Every structure is written in structure tokens, then in C-alpha cells.
PDB file of C-alpha atoms in Angstrom:
ATOM      1  CA  UNK A   1      50.623  60.615  -8.438  1.00 79.00           C
ATOM      2  CA  UNK A   2      49.079  64.073  -8.695  1.00 85.00           C
ATOM      3  CA  UNK A   3      45.293  63.940  -8.945  1.00 84.00           C
ATOM      4  CA  UNK A   4      43.346  67.019  -9.993  1.00 88.00           C
ATOM      5  CA  UNK A   5      39.707  68.062 -10.337  1.00 86.00           C
ATOM      6  CA  UNK A   6      37.306  68.641  -7.465  1.00 90.00           C
ATOM      7  CA  UNK A   7      35.211  65.478  -7.653  1.00 85.00           C
ATOM      8  CA  UNK A   8      38.187  63.100  -7.996  1.00 83.00           C
ATOM      9  CA  UNK A   9      40.034  64.894  -5.180  1.00 89.00           C
ATOM     10  CA  UNK A  10      37.027  64.831  -2.845  1.00 88.00           C
ATOM     11  CA  UNK A  11      36.514  61.113  -3.542  1.00 81.00           C
ATOM     12  CA  UNK A  12      40.180  60.468  -2.774  1.00 82.00           C
ATOM     13  CA  UNK A  13      39.908  62.484   0.459  1.00 87.00           C
ATOM     14  CA  UNK A  14      36.875  60.476   1.545  1.00 83.00           C
ATOM     15  CA  UNK A  15      38.854  57.294   0.875  1.00 76.00           C
ATOM     16  CA  UNK A  16      41.782  58.514   2.990  1.00 79.00           C
ATOM     17  CA  UNK A  17      44.190  58.349   0.051  1.00 78.00           C
ATOM     18  CA  UNK A  18      45.501  61.939   0.087  1.00 84.00           C
ATOM     19  CA  UNK A  19      48.753  62.923   1.790  1.00 81.00           C
ATOM     20  CA  UNK A  20      48.797  66.621   0.823  1.00 87.00           C
ATOM     21  CA  UNK A  21      46.657  69.148  -1.030  1.00 92.00           C
ATOM     22  CA  UNK A  22      47.843  72.027  -3.174  1.00 93.00           C
ATOM     23  CA  UNK A  23      45.146  74.695  -3.480  1.00 94.00           C
ATOM     24  CA  UNK A  24      45.075  77.723  -5.772  1.00 94.00           C
ATOM     25  CA  UNK A  25      45.203  81.086  -4.010  1.00 93.00           C
ATOM     26  CA  UNK A  26      41.962  83.001  -4.334  1.00 91.00           C
ATOM     27  CA  UNK A  27      39.775  79.901  -4.620  1.00 92.00           C
ATOM     28  CA  UNK A  28      36.323  80.334  -3.086  1.00 92.00           C
ATOM     29  CA  UNK A  29      36.277  80.058   0.696  1.00 93.00           C
ATOM     30  CA  UNK A  30      33.354  77.602   0.779  1.00 93.00           C
ATOM     31  CA  UNK A  31      35.424  75.009  -1.061  1.00 93.00           C
ATOM     32  CA  UNK A  32      38.420  75.633   1.211  1.00 92.00           C
ATOM     33  CA  UNK A  33      36.186  75.054   4.262  1.00 92.00           C
ATOM     34  CA  UNK A  34      35.053  71.748   2.750  1.00 92.00           C
ATOM     35  CA  UNK A  35      38.659  70.686   2.213  1.00 92.00           C
ATOM     36  CA  UNK A  36      39.537  71.610   5.799  1.00 91.00           C
ATOM     37  CA  UNK A  37      37.004  69.105   7.131  1.00 92.00           C
ATOM     38  CA  UNK A  38      39.501  66.391   6.141  1.00 91.00           C
ATOM     39  CA  UNK A  39      42.613  65.677   8.190  1.00 85.00           C
ATOM     40  CA  UNK A  40      45.120  66.633   5.508  1.00 88.00           C
ATOM     41  CA  UNK A  41      47.672  69.414   5.080  1.00 89.00           C
ATOM     42  CA  UNK A  42      46.655  72.254   2.738  1.00 92.00           C
ATOM     43  CA  UNK A  43      49.277  74.282   0.891  1.00 92.00           C
ATOM     44  CA  UNK A  44      48.267  77.374  -1.056  1.00 95.00           C
ATOM     45  CA  UNK A  45      50.058  78.399  -4.247  1.00 94.00           C
ATOM     46  CA  UNK A  46      49.517  80.672  -7.280  1.00 95.00           C
ATOM     47  CA  UNK A  47      47.214  79.120  -9.861  1.00 94.00           C
ATOM     48  CA  UNK A  48      50.010  79.157 -12.446  1.00 95.00           C
ATOM     49  CA  UNK A  49      51.997  76.747 -10.251  1.00 94.00           C
ATOM     50  CA  UNK A  50      49.074  74.312 -10.318  1.00 93.00           C
ATOM     51  CA  UNK A  51      48.846  74.767 -14.108  1.00 93.00           C
ATOM     52  CA  UNK A  52      52.491  73.775 -14.448  1.00 93.00           C
ATOM     53  CA  UNK A  53      52.307  70.792 -12.093  1.00 91.00           C
ATOM     54  CA  UNK A  54      49.085  69.397 -13.594  1.00 88.00           C
ATOM     55  CA  UNK A  55      50.106  70.156 -17.166  1.00 88.00           C
ATOM     56  CA  UNK A  56      46.659  71.642 -17.733  1.00 87.00           C
ATOM     57  CA  UNK A  57      44.510  74.572 -16.656  1.00 91.00           C
ATOM     58  CA  UNK A  58      41.554  72.230 -16.056  1.00 86.00           C
ATOM     59  CA  UNK A  59      42.513  71.301 -12.470  1.00 91.00           C
ATOM     60  CA  UNK A  60      39.677  73.402 -10.909  1.00 92.00           C
ATOM     61  CA  UNK A  61      42.053  74.922  -8.365  1.00 93.00           C
ATOM     62  CA  UNK A  62      43.102  71.801  -6.468  1.00 93.00           C
ATOM     63  CA  UNK A  63      45.765  69.091  -6.742  1.00 92.00           C
ATOM     64  CA  UNK A  64      46.137  66.098  -4.444  1.00 89.00           C
ATOM     65  CA  UNK A  65      49.189  63.954  -3.932  1.00 85.00           C
ATOM     66  CA  UNK A  66      48.079  60.320  -3.726  1.00 79.00           C
ATOM     67  CA  UNK A  67      49.545  56.882  -4.206  1.00 75.00           C
ATOM     68  CA  UNK A  68      49.540  55.667  -7.801  1.00 75.00           C
ATOM     69  CA  UNK A  69      46.296  53.997  -8.870  1.00 78.00           C
ATOM     70  CA  UNK A  70      46.616  50.225  -8.800  1.00 84.00           C
ATOM     71  CA  UNK A  71      45.214  47.671 -11.217  1.00 93.00           C
ATOM     72  CA  UNK A  72      42.730  45.155  -9.859  1.00 95.00           C
ATOM     73  CA  UNK A  73      42.476  41.573 -11.145  1.00 96.00           C
ATOM     74  CA  UNK A  74      39.747  39.926 -13.163  1.00 97.00           C
ATOM     75  CA  UNK A  75      39.051  37.744 -10.120  1.00 96.00           C
ATOM     76  CA  UNK A  76      38.387  40.909  -8.099  1.00 97.00           C
ATOM     77  CA  UNK A  77      35.641  41.787 -10.581  1.00 97.00           C
ATOM     78  CA  UNK A  78      34.104  38.303 -10.498  1.00 97.00           C
ATOM     79  CA  UNK A  79      34.218  38.341  -6.687  1.00 96.00           C
ATOM     80  CA  UNK A  80      32.514  41.749  -6.611  1.00 96.00           C
ATOM     81  CA  UNK A  81      29.517  40.372  -8.503  1.00 96.00           C
ATOM     82  CA  UNK A  82      29.343  37.333  -6.205  1.00 95.00           C
ATOM     83  CA  UNK A  83      29.553  39.469  -3.063  1.00 95.00           C
ATOM     84  CA  UNK A  84      26.704  41.646  -4.312  1.00 94.00           C
ATOM     85  CA  UNK A  85      24.628  38.587  -5.204  1.00 93.00           C
ATOM     86  CA  UNK A  86      24.249  39.891  -8.755  1.00 94.00           C
ATOM     87  CA  UNK A  87      24.687  38.457 -12.200  1.00 95.00           C
ATOM     88  CA  UNK A  88      28.060  39.474 -13.568  1.00 97.00           C
ATOM     89  CA  UNK A  89      28.311  42.514 -15.850  1.00 98.00           C
ATOM     90  CA  UNK A  90      31.896  43.123 -16.925  1.00 98.00           C
ATOM     91  CA  UNK A  91      33.081  45.669 -19.488  1.00 98.00           C
ATOM     92  CA  UNK A  92      35.921  44.632 -21.839  1.00 97.00           C
ATOM     93  CA  UNK A  93      37.752  47.386 -23.726  1.00 96.00           C
ATOM     94  CA  UNK A  94      39.602  46.622 -26.945  1.00 95.00           C
ATOM     95  CA  UNK A  95      41.993  49.417 -27.880  1.00 91.00           C
ATOM     96  CA  UNK A  96      40.572  52.345 -25.894  1.00 92.00           C
ATOM     97  CA  UNK A  97      43.712  54.475 -25.763  1.00 90.00           C
ATOM     98  CA  UNK A  98      42.167  57.914 -25.204  1.00 91.00           C
ATOM     99  CA  UNK A  99      42.384  58.567 -21.435  1.00 91.00           C
ATOM    100  CA  UNK A 100      39.222  60.691 -21.385  1.00 90.00           C
ATOM    101  CA  UNK A 101      37.199  57.977 -23.077  1.00 92.00           C
ATOM    102  CA  UNK A 102      38.728  55.403 -20.729  1.00 94.00           C
ATOM    103  CA  UNK A 103      37.822  57.487 -17.680  1.00 93.00           C
ATOM    104  CA  UNK A 104      34.317  58.183 -18.970  1.00 93.00           C
ATOM    105  CA  UNK A 105      33.678  54.464 -19.461  1.00 95.00           C
ATOM    106  CA  UNK A 106      34.923  53.694 -15.933  1.00 95.00           C
ATOM    107  CA  UNK A 107      32.586  56.397 -14.609  1.00 93.00           C
ATOM    108  CA  UNK A 108      29.573  55.048 -16.528  1.00 94.00           C
ATOM    109  CA  UNK A 109      30.351  51.480 -15.477  1.00 96.00           C
ATOM    110  CA  UNK A 110      30.503  52.416 -11.783  1.00 95.00           C
ATOM    111  CA  UNK A 111      27.488  54.725 -11.797  1.00 94.00           C
ATOM    112  CA  UNK A 112      25.249  52.351 -13.768  1.00 95.00           C
ATOM    113  CA  UNK A 113      26.096  49.178 -11.874  1.00 95.00           C
ATOM    114  CA  UNK A 114      28.685  47.159 -13.814  1.00 97.00           C
ATOM    115  CA  UNK A 115      31.129  45.167 -11.698  1.00 97.00           C
ATOM    116  CA  UNK A 116      34.402  46.145 -13.353  1.00 97.00           C
ATOM    117  CA  UNK A 117      36.340  47.087 -16.457  1.00 97.00           C
ATOM    118  CA  UNK A 118      39.110  45.099 -18.158  1.00 97.00           C
ATOM    119  CA  UNK A 119      41.633  46.333 -20.711  1.00 96.00           C
ATOM    120  CA  UNK A 120      44.391  44.600 -22.626  1.00 94.00           C
ATOM    121  CA  UNK A 121      47.822  45.472 -21.301  1.00 90.00           C
ATOM    122  CA  UNK A 122      49.347  46.672 -24.576  1.00 87.00           C
ATOM    123  CA  UNK A 123      46.272  48.343 -26.077  1.00 82.00           C
ATOM    124  CA  UNK A 124      45.048  50.740 -23.430  1.00 87.00           C
ATOM    125  CA  UNK A 125      45.624  54.092 -21.837  1.00 84.00           C
ATOM    126  CA  UNK A 126      47.424  53.801 -18.467  1.00 85.00           C
ATOM    127  CA  UNK A 127      45.657  54.623 -15.212  1.00 86.00           C
ATOM    128  CA  UNK A 128      46.708  58.264 -15.246  1.00 84.00           C
ATOM    129  CA  UNK A 129      45.523  61.496 -13.584  1.00 81.00           C
ATOM    130  CA  UNK A 130      43.625  62.316 -16.796  1.00 83.00           C
ATOM    131  CA  UNK A 131      41.754  58.993 -16.549  1.00 88.00           C
ATOM    132  CA  UNK A 132      41.035  59.577 -12.858  1.00 83.00           C
ATOM    133  CA  UNK A 133      39.651  63.067 -13.530  1.00 80.00           C
ATOM    134  CA  UNK A 134      37.449  61.853 -16.399  1.00 84.00           C
ATOM    135  CA  UNK A 135      36.198  59.057 -14.141  1.00 85.00           C
ATOM    136  CA  UNK A 136      35.171  61.694 -11.553  1.00 75.00           C
ATOM    137  CA  UNK A 137      36.231  59.524  -8.609  1.00 75.00           C
ATOM    138  CA  UNK A 138      34.904  56.192  -9.910  1.00 85.00           C
ATOM    139  CA  UNK A 139      38.422  54.712  -9.873  1.00 85.00           C
ATOM    140  CA  UNK A 140      38.134  54.720  -6.060  1.00 81.00           C
ATOM    141  CA  UNK A 141      35.213  52.280  -6.180  1.00 87.00           C
ATOM    142  CA  UNK A 142      35.270  50.190  -9.359  1.00 94.00           C
ATOM    143  CA  UNK A 143      37.888  47.496 -10.036  1.00 95.00           C
ATOM    144  CA  UNK A 144      39.788  48.127 -13.264  1.00 96.00           C
ATOM    145  CA  UNK A 145      41.927  45.199 -14.408  1.00 96.00           C
ATOM    146  CA  UNK A 146      44.439  44.382 -17.110  1.00 95.00           C
ATOM    147  CA  UNK A 147      44.795  41.190 -19.110  1.00 96.00           C
ATOM    148  CA  UNK A 148      47.718  40.199 -21.322  1.00 94.00           C
ATOM    149  CA  UNK A 149      45.451  38.673 -23.977  1.00 96.00           C
ATOM    150  CA  UNK A 150      41.844  39.819 -24.359  1.00 96.00           C
ATOM    151  CA  UNK A 151      40.689  37.040 -26.755  1.00 96.00           C
ATOM    152  CA  UNK A 152      42.062  34.410 -24.367  1.00 97.00           C
ATOM    153  CA  UNK A 153      40.249  36.045 -21.446  1.00 97.00           C
ATOM    154  CA  UNK A 154      37.046  35.988 -23.486  1.00 97.00           C
ATOM    155  CA  UNK A 155      37.457  32.233 -23.989  1.00 97.00           C
ATOM    156  CA  UNK A 156      37.930  31.780 -20.249  1.00 97.00           C
ATOM    157  CA  UNK A 157      34.827  33.846 -19.480  1.00 97.00           C
ATOM    158  CA  UNK A 158      32.753  31.842 -21.967  1.00 96.00           C
ATOM    159  CA  UNK A 159      33.948  28.615 -20.330  1.00 96.00           C
ATOM    160  CA  UNK A 160      32.670  30.099 -17.054  1.00 96.00           C
ATOM    161  CA  UNK A 161      29.180  30.559 -18.556  1.00 96.00           C
ATOM    162  CA  UNK A 162      29.552  34.264 -19.380  1.00 97.00           C
ATOM    163  CA  UNK A 163      27.877  35.513 -22.562  1.00 97.00           C
ATOM    164  CA  UNK A 164      29.770  38.114 -24.581  1.00 97.00           C
ATOM    165  CA  UNK A 165      28.137  40.874 -26.625  1.00 97.00           C
ATOM    166  CA  UNK A 166      30.320  43.113 -28.771  1.00 95.00           C
ATOM    167  CA  UNK A 167      29.336  46.625 -29.862  1.00 91.00           C
ATOM    168  CA  UNK A 168      29.541  47.027 -33.649  1.00 88.00           C
ATOM    169  CA  UNK A 169      27.842  49.843 -35.534  1.00 77.00           C
ATOM    170  CA  UNK A 170      27.181  47.660 -38.575  1.00 80.00           C
ATOM    171  CA  UNK A 171      25.693  44.732 -36.624  1.00 81.00           C
ATOM    172  CA  UNK A 172      22.221  43.640 -37.748  1.00 81.00           C
ATOM    173  CA  UNK A 173      21.023  42.939 -34.194  1.00 87.00           C
ATOM    174  CA  UNK A 174      19.670  45.944 -32.292  1.00 84.00           C
ATOM    175  CA  UNK A 175      20.570  46.115 -28.590  1.00 88.00           C
ATOM    176  CA  UNK A 176      16.862  45.832 -27.655  1.00 88.00           C
ATOM    177  CA  UNK A 177      16.579  42.335 -29.132  1.00 89.00           C
ATOM    178  CA  UNK A 178      19.071  40.554 -26.869  1.00 92.00           C
ATOM    179  CA  UNK A 179      18.737  38.802 -23.523  1.00 93.00           C
ATOM    180  CA  UNK A 180      20.602  40.567 -20.689  1.00 94.00           C
ATOM    181  CA  UNK A 181      19.290  38.391 -17.866  1.00 94.00           C
ATOM    182  CA  UNK A 182      22.490  36.306 -17.749  1.00 95.00           C
ATOM    183  CA  UNK A 183      26.149  36.587 -16.754  1.00 97.00           C
ATOM    184  CA  UNK A 184      27.410  39.041 -19.316  1.00 97.00           C
ATOM    185  CA  UNK A 185      30.446  40.812 -20.749  1.00 97.00           C
ATOM    186  CA  UNK A 186      30.126  43.823 -23.051  1.00 97.00           C
ATOM    187  CA  UNK A 187      32.979  44.580 -25.457  1.00 97.00           C
ATOM    188  CA  UNK A 188      33.694  48.148 -26.608  1.00 95.00           C
ATOM    189  CA  UNK A 189      36.177  48.629 -29.444  1.00 92.00           C
ATOM    190  CA  UNK A 190      38.474  51.471 -30.375  1.00 87.00           C
ATOM    191  CA  UNK A 191      37.268  54.716 -31.914  1.00 77.00           C
ATOM    192  CA  UNK A 192      37.087  54.329 -35.684  1.00 75.00           C
ATOM    193  CA  UNK A 193      38.643  50.870 -35.869  1.00 81.00           C
ATOM    194  CA  UNK A 194      36.167  49.075 -33.633  1.00 86.00           C
ATOM    195  CA  UNK A 195      37.025  45.624 -32.306  1.00 92.00           C
ATOM    196  CA  UNK A 196      39.861  43.579 -33.744  1.00 93.00           C
ATOM    197  CA  UNK A 197      38.877  40.623 -35.908  1.00 93.00           C
ATOM    198  CA  UNK A 198      39.838  37.993 -33.330  1.00 95.00           C
ATOM    199  CA  UNK A 199      37.926  39.824 -30.599  1.00 96.00           C
ATOM    200  CA  UNK A 200      34.837  40.051 -32.826  1.00 94.00           C
ATOM    201  CA  UNK A 201      35.020  36.325 -33.539  1.00 95.00           C
ATOM    202  CA  UNK A 202      35.015  35.522 -29.809  1.00 96.00           C
ATOM    203  CA  UNK A 203      31.741  37.401 -29.237  1.00 96.00           C
ATOM    204  CA  UNK A 204      28.516  35.417 -28.919  1.00 95.00           C
ATOM    205  CA  UNK A 205      26.561  38.322 -30.427  1.00 94.00           C
ATOM    206  CA  UNK A 206      27.358  41.586 -32.182  1.00 94.00           C
ATOM    207  CA  UNK A 207      24.998  44.387 -31.243  1.00 92.00           C
ATOM    208  CA  UNK A 208      24.282  47.840 -32.647  1.00 86.00           C
ATOM    209  CA  UNK A 209      22.691  51.010 -31.289  1.00 82.00           C
ATOM    210  CA  UNK A 210      20.084  52.497 -33.628  1.00 73.00           C
ATOM    211  CA  UNK A 211      20.962  56.028 -34.745  1.00 73.00           C
ATOM    212  CA  UNK A 212      18.746  58.544 -36.542  1.00 67.00           C
ATOM    213  CA  UNK A 213      21.068  61.448 -37.302  1.00 62.00           C
ATOM    214  CA  UNK A 214      23.377  62.092 -40.212  1.00 55.00           C
ATOM    215  CA  UNK A 215      26.421  61.061 -38.152  1.00 58.00           C
ATOM    216  CA  UNK A 216      26.372  57.282 -38.186  1.00 55.00           C
ATOM    217  CA  UNK A 217      28.550  56.452 -35.181  1.00 65.00           C
ATOM    218  CA  UNK A 218      28.784  57.222 -31.481  1.00 75.00           C
ATOM    219  CA  UNK A 219      31.757  58.092 -29.321  1.00 81.00           C
ATOM    220  CA  UNK A 220      33.033  54.926 -27.593  1.00 87.00           C
ATOM    221  CA  UNK A 221      32.330  56.333 -24.135  1.00 88.00           C
ATOM    222  CA  UNK A 222      28.772  57.284 -25.058  1.00 89.00           C
ATOM    223  CA  UNK A 223      28.126  53.895 -26.690  1.00 89.00           C
ATOM    224  CA  UNK A 224      29.419  52.137 -23.583  1.00 92.00           C
ATOM    225  CA  UNK A 225      27.096  54.158 -21.348  1.00 93.00           C
ATOM    226  CA  UNK A 226      24.055  53.336 -23.486  1.00 92.00           C
ATOM    227  CA  UNK A 227      24.861  49.615 -23.571  1.00 94.00           C
ATOM    228  CA  UNK A 228      25.578  49.375 -19.853  1.00 95.00           C
ATOM    229  CA  UNK A 229      22.381  51.240 -18.970  1.00 94.00           C
ATOM    230  CA  UNK A 230      20.305  49.049 -21.271  1.00 94.00           C
ATOM    231  CA  UNK A 231      21.871  45.854 -19.907  1.00 95.00           C
ATOM    232  CA  UNK A 232      21.238  46.820 -16.281  1.00 94.00           C
ATOM    233  CA  UNK A 233      17.716  48.189 -16.854  1.00 92.00           C
ATOM    234  CA  UNK A 234      16.721  45.085 -18.850  1.00 92.00           C
ATOM    235  CA  UNK A 235      17.397  42.787 -15.919  1.00 89.00           C
ATOM    236  CA  UNK A 236      14.818  41.935 -13.247  1.00 85.00           C
ATOM    237  CA  UNK A 237      14.875  44.188 -10.209  1.00 68.00           C
ATOM    238  CA  UNK A 238      15.930  41.254  -8.023  1.00 43.00           C
ATOM    239  CA  UNK A 239      18.515  39.141  -9.829  1.00 43.00           C
ATOM    240  CA  UNK A 240      19.857  35.708  -9.045  1.00 42.00           C
ATOM    241  CA  UNK A 241      23.578  35.235  -8.263  1.00 43.00           C
TER     242      UNK A 241
END
């Protein structure tokens, strides 16, 4: 897979996942020196060649050839929380098909302290270079898993004493009124459509984010970041496993 963008490429280099780098001619020497600190072959090419290979001009002058990103498992996410000695915080995505939104949610989840992201196999963007760039390297650190049936997974999580809160703009309960000091899953639905009916019905609570402007809804990636931050910051500083 070709990965592009400076932050994602540098993260991949630090993880030892890059076999070769393609760098645009004329790129600033300071960045080239940084790339040369890694034990990887650099090949220089005209910027238009990078444009054609990446399918975009937003590659920031560098492409890396890496192995395809691999899906984790839900168990990997549960184990991550246990290993950290933290209460589980897992992000479930229902119909997030825009790769930039998907990547942004992965980035927010990793940066803010969630333990992983799960998508339904048939209703999600693939783990693509666009997702990796939007995630700004977070795909190297955060487990991202697929499930064949999201409502069934939600039932399994509930049986394992995980509470499930679903984001819904019309919900009567404000996010500040809920208890986050528990094993928790947050569900983010698709842009416009929101969560499917069956997914909504599996939630223990539906939660809204208060808005004050004329536009009455938030981008899914932004909503996810707000909910994750509030969930993490509402928990005690030292949490019980």
C-alpha cells in the first residue's frame, strides 16, 4: 500500500513498516535530512509522479510503500484496556463510509485515550491510504476492528457488562448528564442518517451534544471527538480495571 502525508509516513518509519520512500524533487532539505535518519531507501522523483501515484496533490511531497493495514479483532481492543488497567472505552461506528471521517475518528480515539474502534464489515470505508492520512499515524497504534453484525456485537458487549451510549442529535439526554465511570461503548452513526433503528434500540442511552448555532448538527468526526473527550475527562484520574 502507498501511504502519503508527512505525519503518517513518519509514524510508519518509526514503526519500521516502510520498505521504500518516494520523495518529491525540490522538497526542503531539512525534511530530507529527517527522512535519512531512518534506514530506508529514498528515491527522488518529480512531484507530478507523486501526484499520479497518490491520486491526489495532497501527499506533502512524500510517499511510502508499506504493507497493507491489517484489521485487529474486538478481543485485541478488550485486551488493550485490560493491559492498561483501564475501564474499557470502545468506539462503534455505524455506517461511517467517508474515509476522512473514519480516519479523523481513529485519530481522535487514539489521541484522547479510547482503546479501539469497531466498524461493521459491509457499512464502512476500507482501511485505505486516505484513512491512514486522515488518522495522521494513529492507525499504527490503535486497534481498528471489523464485525460482521454490529447489533449482535452490541448484545455481546452488554452481556460482558459494557454500557452503550449512542450519539443522536434529537436525544433528550445531554452528554453531561450521564455516568462515564464504567466500561463503555460509544456509537457514532452515519452522516445525515444517524444510527440504524436496530442499532439505536441496542443502546442503553441516547445522548446529544448541545448546540447553539443555526446549524443543528455536527460532523460525525467532530461529534465523536467531543464525546470521547467528555467520556475520558469525566472519569477519575485513577480508574479501576
